[in-house]
Amino acid sequence: MNATPLRIIATGGTFDKCYAPIDGSLGFSESCVPALVGESRLQPAPEIEVLMLVDSLDMTPAQRQSLVAACQAAPESQLVIIHGTDTLVESAAAIAASAPEKTIVLTGAMVPARFDASDARFNLGFAIAAARVLPAGVWVAIHGLIQRWDQVRKNRAAGAFEAL
Amino acid sequence: MNATPLRIIATGGTFDKCYAPIDGSLGFSESCVPALVGESRLQPAPEIEVLMLVDSLDMTPAQRQSLVAACQAAPESQLVIIHGTDTLVESAAAIAASAPEKTIVLTGAMVPARFDASDARFNLGFAIAAARVLPAGVWVAIHGLIQRWDQVRKNRAAGAFEAL
Amino acid sequence: MNATPLRIIATGGTFDKCYAPIDGSLGFSESCVPALVGESRLQPAPEIEVLMLVDSLDMTPAQRQSLVAACQAAPESQLVIIHGTDTLVESAAAIAASAPEKTIVLTGAMVPARFDASDARFNLGFAIAAARVLPAGVWVAIHGLIQRWDQVRKNRAAGAFEAL
Amino acid sequence: MNATPLRIIATGGTFDKCYAPIDGSLGFSESCVPALVGESRLQPAPEIEVLMLVDSLDMTPAQRQSLVAACQAAPESQLVIIHGTDTLVESAAAIAASAPEKTIVLTGAMVPARFDASDARFNLGFAIAAARVLPAGVWVAIHGLIQRWDQVRKNRAAGAFEAL
């Protein structure tokens, strides 16, 4: 079950935020996904596509469509998407509407990978295993929870995903 | 697929090694697994059982049997075992010989969780997703590879697991 | 020159900021100074006083006076103050106006201690050595620069302190 | 007191040890000093000379003499030497025997910089401030302790330096 190639598509979100020392804000510069994939010693190495680096609350309809298009264009049958958590389910719905015949797993993080005690590396591994094993469809995999995209929502007050 | 309770059994290995400042060696003191599980924001929280903390090359037959017994005794149907990589497959074989009707996934790390650029958090997430999704049996899940215990070996020269 | 006791007064600033997962903001919860002092293996252990945890742009005149009072009240003759960088020099001036007969060294950080590639631990060590060695007076010590409080300013555009 | 240029000479020691995943040992590959200096935002940037990367118990008399020679050859008047702690005082003595008219400060770490909860960044900052402020001579600066080279020893059982 490991011969199938895997692609990771990074879109930003908390997972990939950096600290900007001059103004003290959190933003984006370079994706940390290639470094995390290197640390994780993945064999074979997946394709990594840094499609955009945005806060998911700022993702425009055009950007969301470009994500759908990237999923369609990918030659791999297993895709993991790193996404901001606030509109992750909305993007999952858009991807599902395109009826992909691939296993597409969306994940993200509540604490940036570059910060102490981040959930990013765990969620990356969690989502990749889900993509390796689950059948075709659009899935959300984060914090130990694995659900079809239409069976999950983010509880913003709790900062957690929950099954419907 | 998330209602089933999960148990993590820690046995040590590189995953859980600490640095001992007085003599400059790597050894064991306290398991880092509870802290990593906390960071990972798992909902619901899994059971964590720190069964032993040993280098897997030093695991005695009696210790290996205690691991088999812990798998049998666990009330959960999904088990993740943190294990040193050198004899991980040997322990997997011993567990498989007890014919468990559970999904048991063994993982480990090549770089300690407390060191920079560790694969530990990734592998923890990777193994937990495998335990969530795979059918009953004994599996090895590490570095993007998921195999039945008798279809994998560690290539020590490469420091990597490979499918048979 | 090591017998003299040392006190560290934490007031917050970027040095001590935490990430708040629910709203994705940087703020304050618990000071990291005790943990950093533990890592640093300081012998003897200094007194640590967490006086407040504020962004220095939000420090009120009353809070600034409480810092002046804490410096006056401290029984130690060597004080290190962890402070936000934006009004660090303003607090230094207020402390200097109270004409302390102590060695008081202010420092801070441009990247939170809990973030990757932080300057916090370096600056903590840098300021403590300055406090150990310099004569009585109010000093700023950060990023390799050591200056009397009235010979330094923060260049906000560059995100750096510079000698006048 | 900041115009004087500074040189950091790296010789290895625990400070600079890496983890070797294949055999699980601690050794040396590339020095972390340039990365740590970058994080520390030193202005102006110091010269960094990676002279050797050895465990100080393995430092040969010839290597120790090359360190003495490097101190003599350095055009800067402030030198910080990163050194293994076990023979740090022995190297300090050898340097002092060459009667340098520079401020030379030796430091090290009890926990590698690449490991969690390391004292390396603190000690780097601590030693640089000492080099900035102290008069010419050979000094040891570590863990909050600053002593002339002949007034300090390492207590190996305690894993700490102590004043004589």
XYZ file of C-alpha atoms in Angstrom:
656
model
C 0.000 0.000 0.000
C 3.024 2.265 -0.190
C 3.863 2.218 -3.831
C 1.237 4.833 -4.679
C 2.822 8.258 -4.900
C 1.776 10.954 -2.479
C 1.481 14.707 -2.983
C 1.352 17.308 -0.206
C -0.285 20.606 -1.149
C 0.470 23.475 1.230
C -1.917 26.417 1.392
C -0.718 28.100 4.587
C -2.875 28.381 7.686
C -1.673 28.396 11.267
C 0.418 25.307 10.445
C 2.810 27.389 8.382
C 2.827 30.767 10.150
C 6.071 32.590 10.913
C 6.837 35.278 13.449
C 7.721 38.670 11.957
C 10.117 40.322 14.415
C 9.779 43.885 13.135
C 6.062 44.275 13.793
C 5.505 41.337 16.108
C 2.888 39.766 13.880
C 2.333 36.231 12.657
C 2.391 35.892 8.906
C 3.923 33.889 6.108
C 7.322 33.833 4.476
C 8.559 30.421 3.433
C 6.688 27.153 3.899
C 8.027 24.853 6.614
C 6.515 21.798 4.919
C 9.673 20.783 3.022
C 11.693 20.905 6.255
C 9.070 18.890 8.146
C 8.924 16.301 5.401
C 12.707 16.024 5.557
C 12.656 15.483 9.319
C 9.974 12.850 8.904
C 12.284 10.679 6.782
C 9.478 9.786 4.356
C 10.426 7.020 1.939
C 9.788 7.606 -0.905
C 9.814 11.393 -0.693
C 6.409 12.875 -1.565
C 5.836 15.652 -4.042
C 5.427 18.980 -2.231
C 3.443 21.771 -3.862
C 3.318 25.111 -2.068
C 0.210 26.413 -3.795
C -0.366 29.487 -1.640
C 0.378 30.678 1.877
C -2.721 32.346 3.282
C -4.764 32.517 6.438
C -7.786 30.409 5.541
C -10.142 33.206 6.631
C -8.546 35.256 3.836
C -8.760 32.552 1.164
C -10.681 34.004 -1.789
C -13.110 32.022 -3.947
C -10.546 32.179 -6.743
C -7.854 30.764 -4.447
C -10.214 28.010 -3.312
C -10.910 27.134 -6.946
C -7.182 27.001 -7.614
C -6.945 24.435 -4.817
C -9.724 22.382 -6.426
C -7.872 22.629 -9.727
C -4.592 21.580 -8.117
C -6.292 18.482 -6.719
C -7.675 17.662 -10.160
C -4.349 18.255 -11.869
C -2.275 16.179 -9.458
C -1.122 12.910 -11.026
C -0.925 11.216 -7.600
C -3.903 9.341 -6.184
C -3.144 10.272 -2.566
C -3.200 13.954 -1.625
C -2.654 15.649 1.726
C -3.650 19.309 1.977
C -2.234 21.582 4.679
C -4.919 24.178 5.298
C -5.970 26.798 7.836
C -8.529 25.286 10.178
C -11.191 28.000 10.027
C -12.350 27.268 6.475
C -10.834 23.818 6.066
C -14.235 22.154 5.845
C -15.397 24.726 3.284
C -12.449 23.865 1.049
C -13.100 20.175 1.590
C -16.660 20.703 0.360
C -15.453 22.534 -2.738
C -13.013 19.742 -3.532
C -15.675 17.096 -2.948
C -17.995 18.907 -5.374
C -15.474 18.198 -8.112
C -15.981 14.475 -7.494
C -12.325 13.455 -7.383
C -11.410 9.795 -7.705
C -8.531 10.242 -5.291
C -7.984 9.990 -1.560
C -7.725 13.605 -0.431
C -7.048 14.351 3.237
C -7.119 17.842 4.698
C -5.293 18.724 7.888
C -3.899 21.762 9.658
C -2.677 22.856 13.062
C -3.817 24.897 16.028
C -0.241 25.964 16.904
C 2.318 26.930 14.225
C 4.950 24.294 13.438
C 7.647 26.817 14.330
C 6.241 27.312 17.856
C 6.825 25.142 20.908
C 4.338 22.359 21.568
C 2.889 22.463 18.059
C 0.492 19.855 16.774
C 1.744 20.320 13.191
C 4.146 17.357 12.904
C 1.640 15.007 14.536
C -1.131 16.115 12.188
C 1.120 15.812 9.142
C 1.897 12.206 10.013
C -1.716 11.548 10.937
C -3.012 12.866 7.620
C -0.417 11.032 5.555
C -1.315 7.689 7.125
C -4.990 8.435 6.488
C -4.185 9.171 2.841
C -2.229 5.924 2.581
C -5.041 3.760 3.907
C -8.438 5.339 3.256
C -10.439 4.814 0.071
C -11.058 7.571 -2.467
C -12.973 10.508 -1.071
C -12.412 13.781 0.740
C -11.474 13.441 4.408
C -10.506 15.571 7.371
C -7.798 14.102 9.624
C -6.575 16.071 12.613
C -6.008 15.596 16.373
C -6.806 11.906 16.219
C -10.107 12.463 14.422
C -10.714 11.061 10.928
C -14.015 11.918 9.261
C -15.508 12.321 5.823
C -15.619 16.013 4.983
C -19.396 16.222 5.509
C -19.281 14.528 8.918
C -17.070 17.050 10.718
C -17.034 20.692 11.747
C -14.689 23.016 13.609
C -15.935 24.149 16.977
C -14.253 27.544 17.041
C -14.987 28.240 20.698
C -13.249 25.017 21.695
C -10.547 25.268 19.050
C -11.252 21.673 18.076
C -12.808 19.620 15.320
C -15.752 17.384 16.161
C -17.697 14.678 14.398
C -21.259 15.511 13.341
C -14.333 5.382 13.301
C -13.245 7.515 16.249
C -15.389 6.180 19.037
C -13.114 3.195 19.646
C -10.725 3.908 22.481
C -7.014 3.986 21.829
C -4.118 2.948 24.047
C -0.493 3.998 23.580
C 2.077 1.662 25.137
C 5.543 3.189 25.539
C 8.544 0.884 25.780
C 11.369 3.382 25.235
C 13.646 3.262 22.213
C 15.299 6.202 20.520
C 11.897 7.913 20.472
C 12.037 8.479 24.208
C 15.741 8.973 24.900
C 16.978 11.828 27.088
C 20.356 13.463 27.303
C 22.173 12.890 30.594
C 24.336 15.984 31.156
C 26.651 14.497 33.757
C 28.114 11.747 31.597
C 27.013 12.968 28.184
C 25.107 9.819 27.395
C 21.661 9.183 25.971
C 19.402 7.233 28.266
C 15.971 7.248 29.818
C 14.385 9.171 32.628
C 10.761 10.101 32.114
C 8.691 9.270 29.040
C 7.946 12.178 26.720
C 4.841 10.440 25.376
C 2.351 12.147 27.721
C 3.725 15.568 26.723
C 3.602 14.724 23.006
C 0.049 13.462 23.320
C -0.887 16.711 25.048
C 0.655 18.801 22.272
C -1.179 16.727 19.701
C -4.556 17.777 21.113
C -5.982 14.257 20.747
C -9.727 14.111 21.324
C -10.599 11.951 23.171
C -7.365 11.548 25.104
C -5.907 8.054 24.701
C -4.789 5.838 27.545
C -1.010 6.028 27.961
C 0.852 3.100 29.504
C 4.578 3.506 30.088
C 5.384 -0.180 30.300
C 9.174 0.095 30.251
C 11.850 2.460 28.987
C 14.597 0.443 27.351
C 16.814 0.446 24.314
C 15.232 -2.257 22.155
C 18.598 -4.002 21.742
C 18.503 -4.495 25.525
C 14.912 -5.760 25.693
C 14.963 -9.141 27.419
C 12.692 -12.054 26.475
C 10.823 -11.461 29.734
C 10.305 -7.795 28.861
C 9.116 -8.761 25.383
C 6.635 -11.181 26.924
C 5.397 -8.431 29.242
C 4.689 -6.369 26.136
C 2.734 -9.253 24.614
C 0.831 -9.566 27.884
C 0.122 -5.820 27.978
C -1.357 -6.034 24.482
C -3.552 -8.942 25.557
C -4.638 -7.204 28.752
C -5.518 -3.878 27.139
C -9.275 -3.338 26.980
C -8.912 -1.071 23.932
C -9.110 -2.495 20.416
C -6.603 -0.022 18.938
C -3.061 -0.067 20.302
C -0.026 1.972 19.322
C 3.336 0.775 20.627
C 6.345 3.097 20.833
C 9.376 0.854 20.430
C 13.070 1.007 19.637
C 13.585 0.389 15.949
C 16.296 -2.280 16.134
C 14.064 -5.073 17.454
C 10.687 -3.564 16.638
C 9.894 -6.256 14.089
C 10.913 -8.968 16.557
C 8.425 -7.630 19.107
C 5.796 -7.353 16.393
C 6.319 -11.041 15.628
C 5.968 -11.986 19.292
C 2.737 -10.026 19.557
C 1.409 -11.541 16.334
C 2.114 -15.019 17.702
C -0.431 -14.331 20.437
C -3.084 -13.898 17.732
C -4.615 -10.679 19.022
C -8.002 -9.573 17.716
C -6.950 -5.952 17.898
C -5.313 -3.438 15.597
C -1.790 -3.112 16.959
C 0.600 -0.657 15.321
C 4.273 -0.417 16.234
C 6.288 2.728 15.575
C 9.450 4.419 16.788
C 11.871 7.126 15.803
C 15.359 7.533 14.372
C 15.957 10.814 16.257
C 14.820 11.315 19.870
C 11.691 13.426 20.341
C 13.677 15.796 22.541
C 16.223 16.499 19.767
C 15.910 18.962 16.897
C 14.475 17.655 13.654
C 13.015 14.523 15.234
C 10.680 12.204 13.398
C 8.933 11.219 16.649
C 5.839 13.456 16.480
C 5.263 12.602 12.830
C 5.526 8.887 13.509
C 3.217 9.123 16.526
C 0.531 10.744 14.393
C 1.209 8.360 11.539
C 0.834 5.278 13.747
C -2.303 6.557 15.466
C -4.044 7.147 12.153
C -3.016 3.657 11.044
C -4.472 2.218 14.257
C -7.699 4.151 13.690
C -8.203 2.858 10.172
C -6.546 -0.523 9.674
C -8.240 -3.859 10.420
C -7.148 -6.123 13.255
C -3.609 -7.370 12.938
C -0.069 -6.370 13.829
C 1.379 -3.548 11.744
C 4.493 -1.421 11.474
C 3.898 2.243 10.607
C 6.850 4.625 10.361
C 8.308 7.199 7.938
C 5.332 6.979 5.604
C 5.524 3.184 5.375
C 2.655 0.983 6.580
C 3.173 -2.782 6.404
C 2.008 -5.944 8.090
C 4.670 -7.020 10.597
C 5.869 -9.875 8.369
C 6.236 -7.687 5.284
C 8.816 -5.226 6.646
C 12.362 -5.131 7.978
C 14.772 -2.528 9.241
C 17.723 -1.850 7.000
C 20.216 -0.902 9.684
C 22.849 0.401 7.305
C 20.350 2.834 5.808
C 18.617 3.588 9.087
C 15.295 2.965 7.390
C 12.480 0.449 7.254
C 11.672 -1.209 3.950
C 8.912 -3.397 2.622
C 9.756 -7.030 1.898
C 32.383 38.449 41.464
C 29.724 35.790 41.758
C 28.814 35.937 45.396
C 26.458 38.875 44.902
C 22.895 37.677 44.557
C 21.021 38.333 41.373
C 17.335 39.074 40.799
C 15.500 38.727 37.495
C 12.348 40.832 37.159
C 10.022 39.748 34.354
C 7.596 42.277 32.914
C 6.546 40.467 29.744
C 7.313 41.792 26.271
C 7.924 39.726 23.159
C 10.398 37.650 25.194
C 7.567 36.052 27.135
C 4.736 35.884 24.618
C 2.675 32.716 24.146
C 0.562 31.561 21.257
C -3.168 31.385 21.990
C -4.565 28.593 19.799
C -8.218 29.560 20.032
C -7.904 32.994 18.465
C -4.466 32.673 16.909
C -3.082 35.657 18.799
C 0.130 36.188 20.726
C -0.414 37.058 24.353
C 0.626 36.113 27.848
C -0.199 33.243 30.147
C 2.660 32.030 32.290
C 6.189 33.422 32.280
C 8.825 31.233 30.623
C 11.600 32.843 32.674
C 11.663 30.187 35.422
C 12.000 27.436 32.793
C 14.759 29.314 30.961
C 16.643 29.915 34.172
C 16.393 26.206 34.943
C 17.787 25.249 31.537
C 20.620 27.723 32.011
C 21.866 25.835 35.077
C 22.578 29.070 36.952
C 24.532 28.531 40.157
C 23.398 29.904 42.531
C 19.807 30.164 41.368
C 18.688 33.792 41.051
C 15.526 35.226 42.517
C 12.816 35.450 39.871
C 10.056 38.026 40.249
C 7.267 37.989 37.670
C 6.077 41.536 38.271
C 3.706 41.812 35.313
C 3.268 40.308 31.842
C 2.463 43.096 29.404
C 3.322 44.285 25.951
C 5.580 47.238 26.673
C 3.484 49.483 24.392
C 0.645 48.835 26.851
C 2.668 49.471 30.020
C 0.870 52.185 32.000
C 2.643 54.905 33.985
C 1.464 53.147 37.154
C 2.952 49.845 35.956
C 6.189 51.593 35.072
C 6.326 53.100 38.559
C 5.734 49.655 40.053
C 8.811 48.509 38.143
C 10.823 51.408 39.562
C 9.552 50.477 43.017
C 10.448 46.804 42.506
C 14.003 47.828 41.626
C 14.208 49.941 44.757
C 12.732 47.220 46.951
C 14.984 44.425 45.678
C 17.605 43.434 48.245
C 19.987 42.237 45.515
C 22.557 44.578 44.019
C 22.366 43.014 40.530
C 19.066 43.157 38.682
C 18.132 41.951 35.221
C 14.817 43.165 33.815
C 13.037 41.317 30.995
C 11.085 43.981 29.134
C 9.313 44.611 25.854
C 11.681 46.324 23.471
C 9.438 49.166 22.313
C 9.503 51.129 25.594
C 12.491 49.444 27.194
C 14.537 52.638 27.088
C 11.652 54.633 28.582
C 11.526 52.278 31.556
C 15.295 52.445 31.854
C 15.036 56.223 32.085
C 12.374 55.994 34.793
C 14.515 53.612 36.803
C 17.592 55.773 36.350
C 15.633 58.786 37.648
C 15.310 56.988 40.965
C 19.116 56.982 41.220
C 19.568 53.355 42.199
C 22.893 52.220 43.654
C 22.573 48.891 41.903
C 23.602 47.405 38.591
C 20.349 47.207 36.641
C 20.387 45.693 33.159
C 17.357 45.700 30.864
C 16.969 43.223 28.048
C 14.261 41.678 25.891
C 13.813 39.749 22.692
C 12.695 40.273 19.107
C 11.343 36.704 18.814
C 9.419 34.994 21.644
C 11.390 32.432 23.665
C 8.765 29.828 22.792
C 9.318 30.329 19.023
C 12.011 28.772 16.849
C 15.198 30.778 16.381
C 14.512 33.071 19.334
C 17.090 35.487 20.686
C 15.628 35.217 24.206
C 18.059 32.718 25.787
C 21.066 34.507 24.297
C 19.876 37.872 25.603
C 19.119 36.453 29.046
C 22.682 35.163 29.318
C 24.057 38.347 27.810
C 22.211 40.562 30.312
C 23.116 38.424 33.316
C 26.820 38.587 32.482
C 26.512 42.339 32.084
C 24.822 42.557 35.495
C 27.598 40.442 37.028
C 30.408 42.631 35.718
C 29.243 46.216 35.162
C 29.319 48.914 37.851
C 26.173 50.392 39.375
C 23.942 52.139 36.885
C 21.149 51.438 34.463
C 22.169 49.583 31.299
C 20.656 48.094 28.195
C 22.180 44.768 27.044
C 20.804 43.002 24.002
C 22.056 41.464 20.721
C 25.684 41.949 21.632
C 25.214 45.640 22.455
C 25.847 46.969 25.961
C 25.128 50.654 26.569
C 24.176 52.988 29.378
C 20.434 53.636 29.181
C 20.928 57.165 27.798
C 23.325 56.040 25.062
C 20.978 53.706 23.204
C 17.706 53.724 21.293
C 15.567 51.215 19.479
C 15.434 51.643 15.714
C 11.948 50.311 15.150
C 12.221 50.130 11.368
C 15.308 47.939 11.660
C 14.039 46.022 14.680
C 17.381 46.640 16.362
C 18.947 48.656 19.146
C 21.730 51.084 18.288
C 24.199 53.163 20.216
C 23.710 56.936 20.186
C 32.374 49.461 24.376
C 30.884 47.827 21.325
C 33.099 49.037 18.546
C 35.745 46.425 19.264
C 35.369 43.466 16.951
C 34.610 40.068 18.375
C 35.685 36.614 17.211
C 34.042 33.333 18.178
C 36.255 30.259 17.893
C 34.382 26.949 17.873
C 36.206 23.791 18.909
C 33.265 21.436 19.416
C 32.352 19.977 22.788
C 28.896 19.055 23.994
C 27.725 22.504 22.838
C 28.035 21.475 19.205
C 27.151 17.782 19.253
C 24.725 16.279 16.745
C 22.696 13.117 16.868
C 23.708 10.453 14.343
C 20.548 8.486 13.524
C 22.213 5.447 11.984
C 24.177 4.363 15.035
C 22.387 6.422 17.695
C 25.547 8.169 18.800
C 26.335 11.807 19.519
C 29.051 13.234 17.346
C 29.911 16.145 15.114
C 28.936 17.145 11.618
C 28.470 20.864 11.077
C 28.868 23.554 13.714
C 25.648 25.130 14.981
C 27.472 28.314 15.997
C 26.727 30.252 12.791
C 22.996 29.466 13.165
C 23.004 30.469 16.841
C 24.797 33.703 16.086
C 22.197 34.441 13.411
C 19.323 33.854 15.827
C 21.010 36.086 18.367
C 20.833 39.069 16.017
C 24.342 40.241 16.950
C 25.177 43.682 15.619
C 27.794 43.866 14.237
C 28.139 40.235 13.245
C 31.192 38.628 14.850
C 33.809 36.629 13.025
C 33.170 32.896 13.433
C 36.057 30.465 13.143
C 35.264 26.758 13.312
C 38.746 25.605 14.251
C 37.898 21.991 15.055
C 34.939 19.926 16.238
C 36.104 17.517 18.906
C 35.076 16.149 22.255
C 37.409 17.984 24.603
C 38.498 14.702 26.200
C 39.856 13.792 22.750
C 41.626 17.111 22.127
C 45.277 16.331 21.403
C 48.186 18.483 22.551
C 48.656 19.525 18.918
C 45.021 20.565 18.661
C 45.311 22.489 21.910
C 48.365 24.294 20.549
C 46.440 25.141 17.378
C 43.834 26.784 19.611
C 46.554 28.800 21.346
C 47.884 29.787 17.933
C 44.416 30.774 16.721
C 44.033 33.072 19.735
C 47.395 34.646 18.989
C 46.623 35.042 15.296
C 43.189 36.591 15.758
C 43.166 40.313 14.939
C 40.233 40.931 17.298
C 40.811 41.873 20.916
C 37.736 40.034 22.213
C 37.573 36.276 21.739
C 34.939 33.777 22.815
C 35.892 30.110 22.640
C 33.262 27.354 22.507
C 34.877 24.343 24.133
C 34.022 20.994 25.668
C 33.694 21.377 29.404
C 35.892 18.480 30.524
C 39.208 20.056 29.514
C 38.051 23.639 29.145
C 40.196 24.814 32.061
C 43.233 22.966 30.652
C 42.883 24.842 27.369
C 42.389 28.091 29.266
C 45.670 27.449 31.054
C 47.486 26.782 27.778
C 46.130 30.003 26.298
C 47.036 31.964 29.418
C 50.600 30.636 29.195
C 50.951 32.451 25.887
C 50.286 35.734 27.723
C 47.700 37.167 25.346
C 46.843 40.862 25.545
C 43.246 40.115 24.666
C 40.045 39.344 26.534
C 39.545 35.624 25.959
C 36.455 33.961 27.397
C 35.876 30.207 27.290
C 32.441 28.707 27.536
C 30.609 25.503 26.647
C 27.421 23.657 27.423
C 26.212 20.690 29.437
C 23.391 19.930 26.956
C 23.883 20.131 23.157
C 22.415 23.227 21.496
C 20.359 20.951 19.253
C 18.684 19.257 22.259
C 15.707 20.501 24.243
C 16.426 22.602 27.306
C 20.008 23.331 26.292
C 22.169 25.855 28.101
C 24.112 26.619 24.906
C 22.371 29.841 23.800
C 22.439 31.232 27.332
C 26.137 30.495 27.703
C 26.938 31.974 24.300
C 25.283 35.247 25.297
C 26.824 35.093 28.745
C 30.350 34.630 27.370
C 29.988 37.340 24.741
C 28.912 39.907 27.322
C 31.848 38.882 29.481
C 34.178 39.343 26.501
C 32.673 42.762 25.830
C 33.184 44.046 29.362
C 36.090 42.280 31.076
C 39.708 43.426 30.862
C 42.382 41.474 29.023
C 42.978 38.011 30.424
C 41.695 34.474 30.125
C 38.292 33.852 31.688
C 35.736 31.113 32.067
C 32.092 32.209 31.794
C 29.316 29.646 32.071
C 26.057 29.087 33.998
C 26.192 32.519 35.595
C 29.746 32.047 36.843
C 32.564 34.305 35.642
C 36.076 33.514 36.897
C 39.669 33.933 35.859
C 40.881 30.653 34.376
C 42.942 29.809 37.473
C 40.075 30.430 39.888
C 37.654 27.826 38.569
C 37.350 24.091 38.085
C 34.784 21.672 36.740
C 33.187 19.436 39.338
C 32.513 16.445 37.121
C 30.332 14.608 39.621
C 28.031 17.616 39.857
C 28.308 18.520 36.170
C 28.993 22.113 37.183
C 31.786 24.650 37.331
C 32.728 26.109 40.685
C 34.941 28.899 41.893
C 38.134 27.944 43.734
